[in-house]
Coordinates of C-alpha atoms in Angstrom, one line a residue:
X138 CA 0.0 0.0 0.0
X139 CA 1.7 3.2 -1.1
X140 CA -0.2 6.1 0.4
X141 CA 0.4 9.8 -1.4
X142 CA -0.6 13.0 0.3
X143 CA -0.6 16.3 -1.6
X144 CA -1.1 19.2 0.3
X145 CA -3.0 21.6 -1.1
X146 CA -3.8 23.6 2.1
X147 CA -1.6 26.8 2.9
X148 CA -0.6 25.6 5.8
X149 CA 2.0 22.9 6.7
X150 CA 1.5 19.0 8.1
X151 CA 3.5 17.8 10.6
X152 CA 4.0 14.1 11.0
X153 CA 2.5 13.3 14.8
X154 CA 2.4 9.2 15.2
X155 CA 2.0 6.2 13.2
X156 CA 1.1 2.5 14.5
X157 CA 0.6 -0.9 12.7
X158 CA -2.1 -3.4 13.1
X159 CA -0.6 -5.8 10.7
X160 CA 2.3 -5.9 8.3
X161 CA 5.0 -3.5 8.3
X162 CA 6.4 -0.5 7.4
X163 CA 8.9 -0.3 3.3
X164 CA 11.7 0.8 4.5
X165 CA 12.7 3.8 3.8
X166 CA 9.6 5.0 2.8
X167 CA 8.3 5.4 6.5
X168 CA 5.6 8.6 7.4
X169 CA 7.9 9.9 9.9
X170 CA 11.0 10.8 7.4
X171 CA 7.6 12.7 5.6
X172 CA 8.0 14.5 8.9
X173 CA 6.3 18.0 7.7
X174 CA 4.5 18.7 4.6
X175 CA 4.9 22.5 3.4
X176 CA 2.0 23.8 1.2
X177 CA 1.9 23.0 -2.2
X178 CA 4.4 19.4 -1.6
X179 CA 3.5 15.9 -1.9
X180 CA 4.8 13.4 0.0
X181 CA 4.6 9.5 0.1
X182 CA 4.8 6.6 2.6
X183 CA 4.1 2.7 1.9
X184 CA 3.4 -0.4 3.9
X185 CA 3.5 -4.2 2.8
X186 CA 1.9 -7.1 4.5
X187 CA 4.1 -9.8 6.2
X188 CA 5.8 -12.2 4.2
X189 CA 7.2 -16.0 4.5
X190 CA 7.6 -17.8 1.2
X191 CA 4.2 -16.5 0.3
X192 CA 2.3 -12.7 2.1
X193 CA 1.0 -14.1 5.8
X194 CA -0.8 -10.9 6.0
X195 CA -2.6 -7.9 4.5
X196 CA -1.6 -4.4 5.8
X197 CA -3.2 -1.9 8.4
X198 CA -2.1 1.1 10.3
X199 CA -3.1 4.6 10.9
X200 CA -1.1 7.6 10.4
X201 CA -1.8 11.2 11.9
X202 CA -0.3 14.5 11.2
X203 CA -1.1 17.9 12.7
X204 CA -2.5 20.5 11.0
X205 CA 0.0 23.5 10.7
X206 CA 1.9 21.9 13.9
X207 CA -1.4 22.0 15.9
X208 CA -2.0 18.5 17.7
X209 CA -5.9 19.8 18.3
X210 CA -6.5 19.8 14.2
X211 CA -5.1 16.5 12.6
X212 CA -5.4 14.7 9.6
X213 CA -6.1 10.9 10.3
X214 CA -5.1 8.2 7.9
X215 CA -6.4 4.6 8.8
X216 CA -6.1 2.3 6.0
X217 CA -6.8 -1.0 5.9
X218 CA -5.4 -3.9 2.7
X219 CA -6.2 -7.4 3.5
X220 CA -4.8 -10.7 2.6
X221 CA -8.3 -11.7 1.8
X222 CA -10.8 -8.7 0.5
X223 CA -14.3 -8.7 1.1
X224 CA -16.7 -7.0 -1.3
X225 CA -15.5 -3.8 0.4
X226 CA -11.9 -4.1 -1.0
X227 CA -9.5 -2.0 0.5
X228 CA -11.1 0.4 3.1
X229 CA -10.0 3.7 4.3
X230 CA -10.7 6.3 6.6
X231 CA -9.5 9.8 6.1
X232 CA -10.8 12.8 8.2
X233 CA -9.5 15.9 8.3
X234 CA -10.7 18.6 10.9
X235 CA -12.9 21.9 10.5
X236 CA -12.2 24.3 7.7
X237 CA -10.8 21.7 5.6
X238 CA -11.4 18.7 3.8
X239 CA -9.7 15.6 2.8
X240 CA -10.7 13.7 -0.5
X241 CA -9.0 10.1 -1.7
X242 CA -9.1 7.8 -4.4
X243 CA -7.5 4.9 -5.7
X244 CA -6.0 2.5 -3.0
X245 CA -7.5 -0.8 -4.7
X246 CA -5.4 -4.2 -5.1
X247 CA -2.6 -6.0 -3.8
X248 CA -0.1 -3.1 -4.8
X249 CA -2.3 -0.1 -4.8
X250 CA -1.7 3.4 -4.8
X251 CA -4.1 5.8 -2.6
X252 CA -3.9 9.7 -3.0
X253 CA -5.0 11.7 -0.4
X254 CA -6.1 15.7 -1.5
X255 CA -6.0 18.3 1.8
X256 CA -7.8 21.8 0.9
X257 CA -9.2 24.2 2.9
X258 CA -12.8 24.3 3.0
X259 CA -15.1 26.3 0.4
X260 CA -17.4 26.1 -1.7
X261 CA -16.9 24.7 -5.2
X262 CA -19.3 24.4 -8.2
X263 CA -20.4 23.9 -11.5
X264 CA -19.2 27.1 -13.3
X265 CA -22.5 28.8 -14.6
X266 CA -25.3 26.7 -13.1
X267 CA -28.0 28.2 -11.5
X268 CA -31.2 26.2 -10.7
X269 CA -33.3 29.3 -10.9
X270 CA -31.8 30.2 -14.2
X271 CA -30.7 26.7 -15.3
X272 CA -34.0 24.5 -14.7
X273 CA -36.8 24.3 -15.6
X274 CA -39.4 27.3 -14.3
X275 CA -42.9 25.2 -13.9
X276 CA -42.5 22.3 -11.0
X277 CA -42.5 18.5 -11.2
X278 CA -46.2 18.1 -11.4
X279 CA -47.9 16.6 -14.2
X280 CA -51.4 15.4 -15.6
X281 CA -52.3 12.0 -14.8
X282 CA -53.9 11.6 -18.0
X283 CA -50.7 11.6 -19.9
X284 CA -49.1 8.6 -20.7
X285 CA -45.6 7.6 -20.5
X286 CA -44.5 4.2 -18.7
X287 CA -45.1 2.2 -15.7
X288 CA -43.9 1.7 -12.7
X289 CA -44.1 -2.2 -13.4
X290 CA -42.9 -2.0 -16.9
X291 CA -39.7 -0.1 -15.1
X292 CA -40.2 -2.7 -12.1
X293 CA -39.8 -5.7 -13.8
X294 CA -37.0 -4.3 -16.5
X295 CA -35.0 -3.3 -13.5
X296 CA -35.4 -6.7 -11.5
X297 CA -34.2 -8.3 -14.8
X298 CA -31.0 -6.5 -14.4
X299 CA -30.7 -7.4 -11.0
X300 CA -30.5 -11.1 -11.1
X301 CA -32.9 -14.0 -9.7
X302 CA -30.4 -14.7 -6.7
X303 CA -29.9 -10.5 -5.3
X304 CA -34.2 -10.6 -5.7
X305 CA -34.6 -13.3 -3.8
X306 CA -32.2 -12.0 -0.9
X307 CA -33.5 -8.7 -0.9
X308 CA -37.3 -10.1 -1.2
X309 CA -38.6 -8.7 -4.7
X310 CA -40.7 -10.3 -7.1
X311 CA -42.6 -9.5 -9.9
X312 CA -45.5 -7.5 -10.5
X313 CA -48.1 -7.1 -13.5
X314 CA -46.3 -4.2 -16.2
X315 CA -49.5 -2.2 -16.1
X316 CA -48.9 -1.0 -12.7
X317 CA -48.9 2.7 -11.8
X318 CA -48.4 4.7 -14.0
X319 CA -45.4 7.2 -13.7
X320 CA -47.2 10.1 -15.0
X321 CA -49.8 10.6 -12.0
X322 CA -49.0 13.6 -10.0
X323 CA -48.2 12.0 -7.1
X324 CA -45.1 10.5 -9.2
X325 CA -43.7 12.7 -11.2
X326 CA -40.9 12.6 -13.7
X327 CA -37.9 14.0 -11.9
X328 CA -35.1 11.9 -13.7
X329 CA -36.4 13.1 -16.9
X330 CA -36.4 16.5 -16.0
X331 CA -32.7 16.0 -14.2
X332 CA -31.3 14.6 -17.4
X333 CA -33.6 17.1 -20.2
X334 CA -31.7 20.1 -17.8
X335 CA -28.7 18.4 -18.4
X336 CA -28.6 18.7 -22.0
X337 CA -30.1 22.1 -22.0
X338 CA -27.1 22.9 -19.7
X339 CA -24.7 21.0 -21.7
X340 CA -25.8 22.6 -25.6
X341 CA -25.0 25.7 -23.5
X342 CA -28.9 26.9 -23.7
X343 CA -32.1 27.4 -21.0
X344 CA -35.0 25.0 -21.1
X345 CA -38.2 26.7 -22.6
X346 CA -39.8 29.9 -20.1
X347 CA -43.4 28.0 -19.7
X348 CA -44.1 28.3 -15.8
X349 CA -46.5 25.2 -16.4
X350 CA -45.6 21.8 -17.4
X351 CA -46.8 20.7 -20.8
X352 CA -50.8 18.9 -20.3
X353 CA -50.3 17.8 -24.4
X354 CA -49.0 14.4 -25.3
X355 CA -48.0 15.6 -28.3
X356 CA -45.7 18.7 -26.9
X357 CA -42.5 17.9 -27.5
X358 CA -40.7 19.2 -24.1
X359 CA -43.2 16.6 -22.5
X360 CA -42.1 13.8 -25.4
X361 CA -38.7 14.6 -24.7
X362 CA -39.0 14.4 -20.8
X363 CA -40.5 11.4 -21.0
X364 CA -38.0 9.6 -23.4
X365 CA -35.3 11.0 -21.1
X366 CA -37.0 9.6 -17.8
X367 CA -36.8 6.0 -19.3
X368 CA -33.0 6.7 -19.8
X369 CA -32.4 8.2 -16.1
X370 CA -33.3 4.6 -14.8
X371 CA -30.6 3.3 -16.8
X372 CA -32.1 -0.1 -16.8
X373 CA -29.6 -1.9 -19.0
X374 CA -26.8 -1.1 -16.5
X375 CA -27.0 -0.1 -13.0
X376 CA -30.6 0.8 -12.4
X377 CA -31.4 -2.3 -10.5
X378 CA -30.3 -0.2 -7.6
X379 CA -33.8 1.6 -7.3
X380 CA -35.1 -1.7 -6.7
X381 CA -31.9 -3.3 -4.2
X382 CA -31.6 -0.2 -2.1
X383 CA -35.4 0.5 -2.1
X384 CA -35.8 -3.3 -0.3
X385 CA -36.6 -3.7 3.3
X386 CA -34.0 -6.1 4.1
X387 CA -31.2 -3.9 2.1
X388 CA -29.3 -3.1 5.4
X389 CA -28.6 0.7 6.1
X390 CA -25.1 -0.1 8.0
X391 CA -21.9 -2.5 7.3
X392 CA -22.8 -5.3 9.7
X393 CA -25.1 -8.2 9.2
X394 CA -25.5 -11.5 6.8
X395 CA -26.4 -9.7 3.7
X396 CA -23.5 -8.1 3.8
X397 CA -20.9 -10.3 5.2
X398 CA -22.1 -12.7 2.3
X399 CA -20.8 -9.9 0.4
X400 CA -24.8 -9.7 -1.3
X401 CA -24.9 -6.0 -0.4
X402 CA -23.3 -2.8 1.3
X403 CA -25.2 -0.9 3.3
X404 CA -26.9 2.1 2.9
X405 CA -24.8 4.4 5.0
X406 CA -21.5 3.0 3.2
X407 CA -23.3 3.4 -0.5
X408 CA -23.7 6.9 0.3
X409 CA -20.4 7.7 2.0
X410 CA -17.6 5.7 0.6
X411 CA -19.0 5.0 -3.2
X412 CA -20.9 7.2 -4.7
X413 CA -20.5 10.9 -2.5
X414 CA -16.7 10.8 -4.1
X415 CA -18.0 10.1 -7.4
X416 CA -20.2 13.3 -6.9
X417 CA -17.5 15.3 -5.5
X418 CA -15.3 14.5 -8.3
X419 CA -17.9 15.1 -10.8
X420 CA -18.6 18.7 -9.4
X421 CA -14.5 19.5 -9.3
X422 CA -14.2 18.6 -13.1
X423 CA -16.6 20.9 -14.1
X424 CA -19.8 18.7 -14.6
X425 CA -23.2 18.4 -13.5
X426 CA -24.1 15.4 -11.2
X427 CA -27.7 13.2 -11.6
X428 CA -28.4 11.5 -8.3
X429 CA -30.9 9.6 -7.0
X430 CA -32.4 10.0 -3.6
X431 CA -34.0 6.7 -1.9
X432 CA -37.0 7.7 -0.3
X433 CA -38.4 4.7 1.0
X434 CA -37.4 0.9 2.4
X435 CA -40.6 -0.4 1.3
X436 CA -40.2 -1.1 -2.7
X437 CA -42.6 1.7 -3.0
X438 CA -40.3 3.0 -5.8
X439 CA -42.3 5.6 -6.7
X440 CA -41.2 7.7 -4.0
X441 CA -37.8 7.6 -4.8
X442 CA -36.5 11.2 -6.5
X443 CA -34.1 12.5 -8.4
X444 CA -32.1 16.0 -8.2
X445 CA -29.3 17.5 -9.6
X446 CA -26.3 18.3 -7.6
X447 CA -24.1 21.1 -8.9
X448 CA -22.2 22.7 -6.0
X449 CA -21.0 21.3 -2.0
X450 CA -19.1 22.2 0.6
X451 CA -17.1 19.9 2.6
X452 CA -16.1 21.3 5.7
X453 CA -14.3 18.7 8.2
X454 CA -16.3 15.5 7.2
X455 CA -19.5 17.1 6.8
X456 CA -20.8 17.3 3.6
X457 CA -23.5 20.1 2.2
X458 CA -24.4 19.9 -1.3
X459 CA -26.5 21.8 -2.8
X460 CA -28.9 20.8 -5.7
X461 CA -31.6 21.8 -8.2
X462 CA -34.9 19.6 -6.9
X463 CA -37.3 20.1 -9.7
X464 CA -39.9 19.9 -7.0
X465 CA -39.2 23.1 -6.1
X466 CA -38.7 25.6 -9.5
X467 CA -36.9 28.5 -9.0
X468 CA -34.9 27.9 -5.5
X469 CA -31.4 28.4 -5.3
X470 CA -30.7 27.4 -1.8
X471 CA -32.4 24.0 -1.6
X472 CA -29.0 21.4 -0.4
X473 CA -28.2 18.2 1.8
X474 CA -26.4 17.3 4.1
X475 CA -24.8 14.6 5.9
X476 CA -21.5 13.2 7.7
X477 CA -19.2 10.8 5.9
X478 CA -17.3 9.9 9.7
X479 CA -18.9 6.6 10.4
X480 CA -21.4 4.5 8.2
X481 CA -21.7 1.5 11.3
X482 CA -25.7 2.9 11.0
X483 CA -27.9 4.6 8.7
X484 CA -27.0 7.8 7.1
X485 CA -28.8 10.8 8.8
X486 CA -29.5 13.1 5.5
X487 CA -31.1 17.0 6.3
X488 CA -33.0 19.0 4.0
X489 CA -31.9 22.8 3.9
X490 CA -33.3 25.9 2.7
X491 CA -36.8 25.7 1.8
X492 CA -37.8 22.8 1.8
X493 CA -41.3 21.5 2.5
X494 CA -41.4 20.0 6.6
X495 CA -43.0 16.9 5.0
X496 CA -40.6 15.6 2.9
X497 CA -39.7 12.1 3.4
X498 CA -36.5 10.8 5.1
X499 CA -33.6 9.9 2.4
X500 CA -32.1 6.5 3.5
X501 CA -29.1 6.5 1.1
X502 CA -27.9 9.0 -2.1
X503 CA -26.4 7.5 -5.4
X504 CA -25.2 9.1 -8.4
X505 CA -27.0 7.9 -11.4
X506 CA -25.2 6.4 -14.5
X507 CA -26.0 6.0 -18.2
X508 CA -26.1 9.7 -19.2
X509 CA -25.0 11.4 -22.5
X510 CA -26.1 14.3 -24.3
X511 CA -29.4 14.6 -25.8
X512 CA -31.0 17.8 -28.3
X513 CA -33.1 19.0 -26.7
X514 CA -36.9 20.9 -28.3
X515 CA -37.2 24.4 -27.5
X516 CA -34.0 25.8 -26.1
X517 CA -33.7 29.6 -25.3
X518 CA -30.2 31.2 -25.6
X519 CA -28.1 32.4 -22.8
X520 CA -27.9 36.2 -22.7
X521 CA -24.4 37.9 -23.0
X522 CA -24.5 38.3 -18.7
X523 CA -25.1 34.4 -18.6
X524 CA -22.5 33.6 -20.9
X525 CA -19.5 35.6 -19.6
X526 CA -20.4 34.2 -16.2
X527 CA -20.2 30.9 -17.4
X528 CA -16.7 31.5 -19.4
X529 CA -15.3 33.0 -16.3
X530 CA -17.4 31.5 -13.3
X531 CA -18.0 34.7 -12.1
X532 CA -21.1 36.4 -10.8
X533 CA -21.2 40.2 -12.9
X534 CA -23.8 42.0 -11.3
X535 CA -24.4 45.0 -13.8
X536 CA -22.6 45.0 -17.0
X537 CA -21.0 48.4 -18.4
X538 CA -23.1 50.5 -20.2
X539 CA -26.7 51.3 -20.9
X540 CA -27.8 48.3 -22.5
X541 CA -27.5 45.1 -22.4
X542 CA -24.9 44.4 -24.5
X543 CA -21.4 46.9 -23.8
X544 CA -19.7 49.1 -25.8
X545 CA -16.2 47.3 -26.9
X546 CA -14.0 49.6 -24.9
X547 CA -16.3 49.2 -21.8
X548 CA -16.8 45.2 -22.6
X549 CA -13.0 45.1 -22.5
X550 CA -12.3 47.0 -19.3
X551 CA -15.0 44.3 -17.5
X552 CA -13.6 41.7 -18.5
X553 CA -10.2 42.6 -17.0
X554 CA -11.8 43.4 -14.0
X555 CA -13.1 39.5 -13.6
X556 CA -10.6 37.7 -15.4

């Protein structure tokens, strides 16, 4: 295990202890010769399992350094490779302390490499992307007279997917394909309107001005919407995890049979370890997130939702992220949060901003796979405000002159100003 550490914070780590549970320490590359870590360096340390003829042992220890020499802020390393891996692989643990956060990836294998990020704290997002200007303006509520799919055509395709011996674990069956269909109000189509923002965001245009959804089956935002609902489920490749994580017996923490048969991971460790990196890392690189919010341990899929994450803040290890909920048109403060420390239980999600007091508890967060760009009907262009705040990811207020679009002179001397 070769563990990398690049400090991105602009203060210094100091090495404070290390300890071994198993294996041993490469020489030289030992964490205390890594003994302080200025701003802007990377440094590395390794450990190997014991080994007679053939490894004896996996690898664990735990490292700490202080933050900026002060033993009440530390960064803690616990990592842990095992002769044997479960269906959790290599696990880590890797808190930092308020006003910053620590990120990771890699680590997986018998000679694996894991790279540890330390920043300070802030707020990072999607350059240009704001739900009240980026989504749509009229709410998740449709006519239940329009038709689109069911909830046991989508039932059925998903359990398909999911495979006769995780259905019987988890306790799902079959139901009749004419069940429920999506449209009703009391439904929605939230993944298609996650993804149909997505393209609108993506061709670099708004979705249509209507403060009503379409009530037409032949209006081609509400043709589109629905074609792109089908494809948020992504039923041909990892949609089965409405169903799985939507069970009663999918556990919520790491302990039990399900998951020491290695049939499942719980909810908490879903949401922590899996899929809020791959969110995180899709919001550093610049790009919109889908994910899907389990709302129920019941099967009642139906009452599962899906948002659109496009900015967080991780501050120590908790996590805010902020999303456009197409429940809610027009709000730009609606976010989540939750802390990535331990995932032994359920994950304890909160609603921010305005959210409604009745909205249903979240039992685990996923990010959703299977999108790609779609045209989508009735785009409106950006205006020349929305499109230098998207090239520079920078809020204007009120641009030069008396119109909307500025003189040349006065365009150039803004734009130096926010460059």
């Amino acid at each position: 295990m070769a563990v990398e550490i690049r400090n991105e914070a602009p203060v210094p780590l100091v090495w404070a202890r290390d300890e071994l549970a198993s294996g041993e320490w490469t020489d030289p590359w030992y964490p205390s010769r890594a003994g302080t870590i200025v701003p802007g360096a990377t440094a590395e340390w390794r450990a190997e399992g014991d080994l007679f003829v053939a490894p004896t042992s996996g690898t664990e220890g735990r490292v700490w350094y202080n933050v900026d020499g002060d033993p009440g802020r530390q960064l803690y390393i616990h990592f842990d490779s095992p002769l044997i891996e479960s269906q959790y692989g290599n696990t880590f643990h890797v808190w930092a302390p308020p006003g910053f956060e620590a990120a990771y990836n890699g680590g997986q294998g018998h000679e694996a490499r894991l790279v540890i990020r330390l920043r300070e704290s802030a707020r990072r997002q999607v350059r240009g992307f704001t739900p009240s200007v980026n989504g749509f303006q009229f709410s998740n509520h449709w006519s239940p007279g329009l038709p689109a799919m069911t909830v046991g055509f989508l039932w059925n395709r998903l359990l398909d997917e999911l495979g006769g011996d995780a259905a019987e674990a988890l306790g799902i069956a079959r139901v009749d394909d004419g069940w429920l269909p999506l449209t009703q109000a009391s439904a929605g189509m939230c993944g298609g309107m996650t993804f149909a923002a997505m393209d609108y965001f993506a061709a670099g245009e708004l979705p249509p001005a209507e403060t009503t959804a379409p009530d037409s089956e032949a209006d081609p935002v509400f043709q589109f919407i629905r074609d792109r609902l089908l494809d948020s489920f992504d039923i041909t490749g990892s949609g089965h995890r409405w169903l799985g994580y939507s069970s009663p017996t999918y556990p919520n923490g790491d302990e039990g049979f399900i998951q020491v048969a290695g049939l499942a991971r719980g909810r908490a460790w879903v949401t922590c370890r899996d899929e809020w990196p791959r969110i995180r890392d899709d919001i550093d690189s610049g790009r919109l997130s889908p994910i899907g919010l389990i709302q129920t341990d019941s099967l009642d899929i139906g009452k599962n939702h899906q948002v659109l994450a496009y900015a967080y803040q991780q501050n120590g290890q908790a996590v805010e992220l902020w999303v456009y909920d197409n429940n809610y048109p027009g709000k730009d403060d609606l976010h989540l949060r939750f802390d990535i420390t331990d995932t032994s239980g359920g994950v304890d999600v909160q609603r921010l901003g305005p959210y409604r007091p009745d909205e249903p508890r979240i039992f685990c967060i996923f990010r959703t796979n299977g999108y790609n760009p779609h045209t989508a009907p009735g785009g409106r262009q950006l205006s020349v405000r929305q499109v230098l705040e998207r090239a520079t990811g920078r809020r204007s207020g009120r641009l030069p002159g008396d119109v909307g679009l500025p003189r040349p002179a006065s365009l150039r001397q803004w734009l130096s100003s926010v460059v």
